[in-house]
Short mmCIF file of C-alpha atoms in Angstrom, two decimals:
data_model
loop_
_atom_site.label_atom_id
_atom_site.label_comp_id
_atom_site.label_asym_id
_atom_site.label_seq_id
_atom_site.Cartn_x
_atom_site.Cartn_y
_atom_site.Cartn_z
CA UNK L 1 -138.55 140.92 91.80
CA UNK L 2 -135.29 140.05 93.95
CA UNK L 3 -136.63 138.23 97.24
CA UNK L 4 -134.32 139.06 100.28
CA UNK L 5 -134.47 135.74 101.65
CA UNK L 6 -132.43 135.07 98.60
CA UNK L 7 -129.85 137.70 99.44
CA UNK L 8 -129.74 136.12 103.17
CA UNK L 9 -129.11 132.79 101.89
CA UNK L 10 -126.39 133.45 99.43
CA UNK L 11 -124.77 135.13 102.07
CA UNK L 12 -124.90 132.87 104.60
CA UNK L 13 -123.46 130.02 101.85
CA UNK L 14 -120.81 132.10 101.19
CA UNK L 15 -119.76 132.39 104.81
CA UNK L 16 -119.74 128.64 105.33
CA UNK L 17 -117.81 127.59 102.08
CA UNK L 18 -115.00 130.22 103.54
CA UNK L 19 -115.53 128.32 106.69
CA UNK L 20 -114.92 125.14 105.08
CA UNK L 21 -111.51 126.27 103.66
CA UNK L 22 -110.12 127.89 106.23
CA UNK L 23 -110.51 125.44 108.50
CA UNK L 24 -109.24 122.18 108.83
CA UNK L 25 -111.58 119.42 109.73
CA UNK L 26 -111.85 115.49 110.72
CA UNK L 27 -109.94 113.83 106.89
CA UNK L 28 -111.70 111.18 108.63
CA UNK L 29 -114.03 110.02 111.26
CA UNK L 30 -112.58 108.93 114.06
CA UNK L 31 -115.33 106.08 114.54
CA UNK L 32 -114.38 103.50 117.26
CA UNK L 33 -111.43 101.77 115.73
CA UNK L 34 -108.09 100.82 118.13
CA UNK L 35 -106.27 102.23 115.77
CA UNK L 36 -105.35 104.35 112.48
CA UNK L 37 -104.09 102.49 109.07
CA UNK L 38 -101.04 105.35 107.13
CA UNK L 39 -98.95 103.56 104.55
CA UNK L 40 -96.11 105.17 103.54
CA UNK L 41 -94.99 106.52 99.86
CA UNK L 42 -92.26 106.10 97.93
CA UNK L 43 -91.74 108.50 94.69
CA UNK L 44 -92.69 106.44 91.72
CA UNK L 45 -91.77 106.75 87.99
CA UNK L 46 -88.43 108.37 88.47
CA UNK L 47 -90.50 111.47 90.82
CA UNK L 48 -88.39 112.55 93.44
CA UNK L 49 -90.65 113.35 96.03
CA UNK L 50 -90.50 114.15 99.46
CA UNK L 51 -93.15 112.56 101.50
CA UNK L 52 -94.65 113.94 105.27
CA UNK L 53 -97.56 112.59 107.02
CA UNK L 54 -99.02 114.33 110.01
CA UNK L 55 -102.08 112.49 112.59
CA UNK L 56 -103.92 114.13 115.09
CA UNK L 57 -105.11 111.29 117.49
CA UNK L 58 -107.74 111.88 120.49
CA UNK L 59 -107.45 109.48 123.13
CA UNK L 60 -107.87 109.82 126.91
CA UNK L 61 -105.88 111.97 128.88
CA UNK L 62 -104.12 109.12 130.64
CA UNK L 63 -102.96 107.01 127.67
CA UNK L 64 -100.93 109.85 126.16
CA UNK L 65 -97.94 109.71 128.11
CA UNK L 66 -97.90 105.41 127.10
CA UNK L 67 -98.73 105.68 123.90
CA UNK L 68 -95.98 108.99 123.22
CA UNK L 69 -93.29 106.47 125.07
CA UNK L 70 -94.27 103.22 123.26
CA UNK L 71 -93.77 105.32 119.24
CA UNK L 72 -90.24 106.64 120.54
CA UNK L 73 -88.53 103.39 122.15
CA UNK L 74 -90.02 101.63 119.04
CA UNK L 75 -88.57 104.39 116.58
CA UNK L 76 -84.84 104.74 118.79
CA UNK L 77 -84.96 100.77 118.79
CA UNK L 78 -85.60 100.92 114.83
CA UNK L 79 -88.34 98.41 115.51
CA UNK L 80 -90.15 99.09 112.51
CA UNK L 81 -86.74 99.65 109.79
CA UNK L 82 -84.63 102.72 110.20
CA UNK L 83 -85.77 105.34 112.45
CA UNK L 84 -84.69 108.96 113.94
CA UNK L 85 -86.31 110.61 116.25
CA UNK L 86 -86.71 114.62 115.30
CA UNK L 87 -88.82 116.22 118.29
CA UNK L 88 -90.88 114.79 121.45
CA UNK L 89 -93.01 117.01 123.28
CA UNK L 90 -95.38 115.84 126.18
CA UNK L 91 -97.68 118.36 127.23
CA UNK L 92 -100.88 119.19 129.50
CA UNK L 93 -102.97 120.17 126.17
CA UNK L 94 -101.14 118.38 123.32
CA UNK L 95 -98.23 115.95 123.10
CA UNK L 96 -96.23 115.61 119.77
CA UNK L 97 -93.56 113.30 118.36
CA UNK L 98 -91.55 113.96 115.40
CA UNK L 99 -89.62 110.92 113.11
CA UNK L 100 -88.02 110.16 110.28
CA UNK L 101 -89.06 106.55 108.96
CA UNK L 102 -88.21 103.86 106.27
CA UNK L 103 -91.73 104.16 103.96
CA UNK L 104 -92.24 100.27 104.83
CA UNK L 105 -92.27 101.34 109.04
CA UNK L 106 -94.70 103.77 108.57
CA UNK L 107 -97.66 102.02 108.94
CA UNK L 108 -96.75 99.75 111.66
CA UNK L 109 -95.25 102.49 114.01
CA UNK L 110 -98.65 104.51 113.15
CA UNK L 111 -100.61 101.27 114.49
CA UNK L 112 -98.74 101.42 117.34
CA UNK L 113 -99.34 104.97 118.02
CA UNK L 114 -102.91 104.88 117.89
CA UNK L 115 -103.86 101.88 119.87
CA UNK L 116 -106.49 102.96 121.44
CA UNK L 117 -107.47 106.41 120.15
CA UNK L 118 -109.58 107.56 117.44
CA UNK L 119 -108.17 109.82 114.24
CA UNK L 120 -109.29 112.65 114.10
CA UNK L 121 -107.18 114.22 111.24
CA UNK L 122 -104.80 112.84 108.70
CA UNK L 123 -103.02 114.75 106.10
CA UNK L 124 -99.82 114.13 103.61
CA UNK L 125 -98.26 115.64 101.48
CA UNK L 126 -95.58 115.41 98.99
CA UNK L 127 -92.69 118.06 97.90
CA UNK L 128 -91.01 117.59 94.50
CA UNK L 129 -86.84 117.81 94.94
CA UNK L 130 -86.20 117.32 91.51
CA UNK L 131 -84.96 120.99 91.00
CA UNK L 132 -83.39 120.78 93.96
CA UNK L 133 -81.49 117.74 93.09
CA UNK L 134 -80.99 118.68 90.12
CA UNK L 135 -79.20 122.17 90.88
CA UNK L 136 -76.82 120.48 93.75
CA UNK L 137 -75.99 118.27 91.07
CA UNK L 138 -75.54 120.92 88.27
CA UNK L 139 -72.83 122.80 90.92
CA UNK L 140 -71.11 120.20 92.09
CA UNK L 141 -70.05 119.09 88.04
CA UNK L 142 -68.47 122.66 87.63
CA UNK L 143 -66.88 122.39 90.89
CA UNK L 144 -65.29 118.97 89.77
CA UNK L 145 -64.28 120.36 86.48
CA UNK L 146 -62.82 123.92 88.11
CA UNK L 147 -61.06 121.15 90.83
CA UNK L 148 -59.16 119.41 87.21
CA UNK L 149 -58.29 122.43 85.86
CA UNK L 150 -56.63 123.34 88.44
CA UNK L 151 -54.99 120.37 89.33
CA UNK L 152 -53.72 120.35 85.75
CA UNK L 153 -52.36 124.16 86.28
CA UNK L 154 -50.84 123.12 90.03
CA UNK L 155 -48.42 120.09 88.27
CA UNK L 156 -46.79 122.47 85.48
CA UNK L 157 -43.99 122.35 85.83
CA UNK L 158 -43.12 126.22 85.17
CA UNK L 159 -45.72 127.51 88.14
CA UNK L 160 -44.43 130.17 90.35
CA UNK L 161 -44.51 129.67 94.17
CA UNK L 162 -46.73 132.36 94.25
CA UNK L 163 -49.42 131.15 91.96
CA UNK L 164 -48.79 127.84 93.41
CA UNK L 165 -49.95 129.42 96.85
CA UNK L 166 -53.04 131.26 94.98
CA UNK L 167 -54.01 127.97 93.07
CA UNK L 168 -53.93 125.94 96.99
CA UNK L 169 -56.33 128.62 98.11
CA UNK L 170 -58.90 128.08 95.65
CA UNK L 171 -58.39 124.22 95.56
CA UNK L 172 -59.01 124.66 99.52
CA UNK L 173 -62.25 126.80 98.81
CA UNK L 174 -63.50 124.44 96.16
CA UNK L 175 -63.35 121.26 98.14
CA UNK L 176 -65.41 123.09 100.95
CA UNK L 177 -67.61 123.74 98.77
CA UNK L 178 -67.61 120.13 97.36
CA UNK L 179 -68.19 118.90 100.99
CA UNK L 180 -71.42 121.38 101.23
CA UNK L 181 -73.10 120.27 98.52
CA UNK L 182 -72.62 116.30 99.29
CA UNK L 183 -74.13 117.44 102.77
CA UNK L 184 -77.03 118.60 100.78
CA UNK L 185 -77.40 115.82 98.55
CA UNK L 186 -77.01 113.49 101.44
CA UNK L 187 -80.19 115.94 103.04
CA UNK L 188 -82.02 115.33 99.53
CA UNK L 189 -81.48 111.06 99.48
CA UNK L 190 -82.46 110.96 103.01
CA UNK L 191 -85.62 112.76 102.62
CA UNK L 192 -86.68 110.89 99.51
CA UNK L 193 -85.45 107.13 101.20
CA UNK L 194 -87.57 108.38 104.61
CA UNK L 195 -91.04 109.56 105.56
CA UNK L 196 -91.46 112.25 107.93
CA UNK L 197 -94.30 111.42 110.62
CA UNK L 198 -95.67 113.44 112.80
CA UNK L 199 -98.17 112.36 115.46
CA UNK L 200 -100.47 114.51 117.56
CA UNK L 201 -101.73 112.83 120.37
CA UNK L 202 -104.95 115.02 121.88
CA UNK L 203 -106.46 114.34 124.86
CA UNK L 204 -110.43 113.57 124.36
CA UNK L 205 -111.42 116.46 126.01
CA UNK L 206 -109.46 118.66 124.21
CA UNK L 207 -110.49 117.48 121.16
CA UNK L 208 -114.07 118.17 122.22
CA UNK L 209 -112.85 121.64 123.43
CA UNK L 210 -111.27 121.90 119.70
CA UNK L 211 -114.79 121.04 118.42
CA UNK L 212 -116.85 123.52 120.41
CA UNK L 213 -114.33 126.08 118.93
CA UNK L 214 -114.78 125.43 115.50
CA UNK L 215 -118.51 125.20 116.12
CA UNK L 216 -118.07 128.39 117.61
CA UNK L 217 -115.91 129.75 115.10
CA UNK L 218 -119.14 128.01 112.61
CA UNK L 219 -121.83 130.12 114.18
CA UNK L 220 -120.57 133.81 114.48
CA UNK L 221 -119.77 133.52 110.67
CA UNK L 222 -123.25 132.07 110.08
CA UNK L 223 -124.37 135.06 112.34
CA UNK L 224 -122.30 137.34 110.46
CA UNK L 225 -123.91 136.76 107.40
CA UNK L 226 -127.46 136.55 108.49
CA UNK L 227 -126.78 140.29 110.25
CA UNK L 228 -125.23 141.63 106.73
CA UNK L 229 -128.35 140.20 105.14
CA UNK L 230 -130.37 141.68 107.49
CA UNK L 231 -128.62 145.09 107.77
CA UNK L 232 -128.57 145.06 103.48
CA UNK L 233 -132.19 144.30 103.34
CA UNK L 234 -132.88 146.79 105.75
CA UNK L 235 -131.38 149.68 104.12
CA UNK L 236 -132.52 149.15 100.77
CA UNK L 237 -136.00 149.37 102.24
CA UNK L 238 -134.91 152.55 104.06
CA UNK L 239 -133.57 154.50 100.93
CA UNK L 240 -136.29 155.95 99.02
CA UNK L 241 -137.17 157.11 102.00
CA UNK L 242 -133.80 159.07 102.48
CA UNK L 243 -134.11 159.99 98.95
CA UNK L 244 -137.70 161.73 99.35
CA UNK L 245 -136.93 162.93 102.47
CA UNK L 246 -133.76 164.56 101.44
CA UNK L 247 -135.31 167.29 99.44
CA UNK L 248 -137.96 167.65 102.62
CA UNK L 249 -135.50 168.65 104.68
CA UNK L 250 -134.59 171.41 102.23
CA UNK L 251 -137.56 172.88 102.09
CA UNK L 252 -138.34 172.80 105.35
CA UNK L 253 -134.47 174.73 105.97
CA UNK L 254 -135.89 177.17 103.62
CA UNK L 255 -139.37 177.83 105.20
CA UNK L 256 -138.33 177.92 108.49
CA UNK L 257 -135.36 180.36 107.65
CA UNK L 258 -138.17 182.66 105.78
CA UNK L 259 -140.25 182.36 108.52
CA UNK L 260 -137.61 183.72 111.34
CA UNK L 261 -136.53 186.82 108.99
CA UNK L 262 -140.13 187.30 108.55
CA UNK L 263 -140.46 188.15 112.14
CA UNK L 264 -137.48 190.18 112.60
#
């Protein structure tokens, strides 16, 4: 015999494992450490891999603005190894600052950053440019050879003015498209040589505010399940019931129509 507690209980596991991967929780307590450890990556083995790290910090309200100021002088005065800054945001709720780093100036700028608040979520992630790479490289060989040919075809000797004009054109069009692609591939080595950070500061109370939400977010799921249960176990008590009384009803219809020509 199937127990509905069961049913309730699968239910309610289900709910919470979707929970779990839809959203994001603490990679790692936030304990009471000054500050966060993030070393950076290098591809390795030939990979050419494109590495981002992104930190959510919680620290009080009025240590955000020092701590936001102290990661961007030290990244525009390339304390740390080469540095760029790519976006700076200081706001009420959440404060955010963007940079490109050397691998080796990752983890000092991220001790830096977090002096004084606690992690409360770290995640990185790598993307593979090795098709990438390898197509910019692929395009700009048949450029190069096109480029020859027609160099070889511009210095006859016998070439019309008019083809000579024709064959400028497409040399022109060629070498714009040469300069494109080392823009790209000057994108691609920059991306593999540097880290992207990004740092969240948070003040505490908004992280706590966060936390109510997803323990919010935690119980109407829970609830949600526990009320299918319910409402499942409920009506599979309730359907013999409509089954039986299905036929009843019929019957009765039929009497009571029987009944009323009866006394007309």
């Amino acid at each position: 015999m199937h127990h509905p507690d069961g049913k309730s209980t699968t239910l309610r596991r289900l709910a919470l494992v979707l929970l779990s991967s839809l959203t994001l929780s603490a990679c790692s307590g936030g304990g009471d450490s000054s500050s966060a450890e993030l070393a950076g990556a290098r591809g390795k083995a030939g990979a050419l891999l494109a590495y981002e790290h992104q930190l959510t910090l919680s620290l009080p309200a009025d240590l955000v603005s020092a701590r936001l100021t102290a990661t961007r002088e030290a990244c525009e005065n390339a304390q740390f190894g080469a540095c760029n800054v790519l976006r700076i945001e200081n706001g009420k709720y959440r404060s955010q600052v963007i940079v490109r780093i050397v691998p080796d100036g990752v983890e000092p700028l991220v001790k830096l950053a977090s002096q004084g608040a606690q992690l409360a979520e770290r995640v990185t992630t790598a993307e593979d440019l090795a098709d990438a790479v390898a197509d910019v490289q692929r395009q700009q060989e048949r450029l190069k050879a096109q480029q020859k040919r027609l160099d070889e075809l511009a210095a006859r000797r016998d070439i019309t003015v008019g083809d000579l004009i024709a064959l400028s054109k497409e040399q022109a069009a060629i070498e714009n498209d040469l300069q494109a692609l080392a823009q790209a591939a000057a994108g691609q080595q920059r991306r593999l040589d540097t880290n992207r950070l990004t740092l969240n500061f948070e003040p505490t109370d908004s992280s706590e505010g966060m936390s109510n939400l997803r323990q919010a977010f935690s119980n109407i799921l829970g609830n949600l399940a526990d009320g299918t249960a319910s409402a499942v176990e409920k009506i599979s008590h309730a359907l013999p019931f409509v089954i039986l009384a299905f036929p009843l009803a019929l019957i009765w219809v039929w009497l009571w129509r029987k009944f009323v020509r009866r006394r007309s």
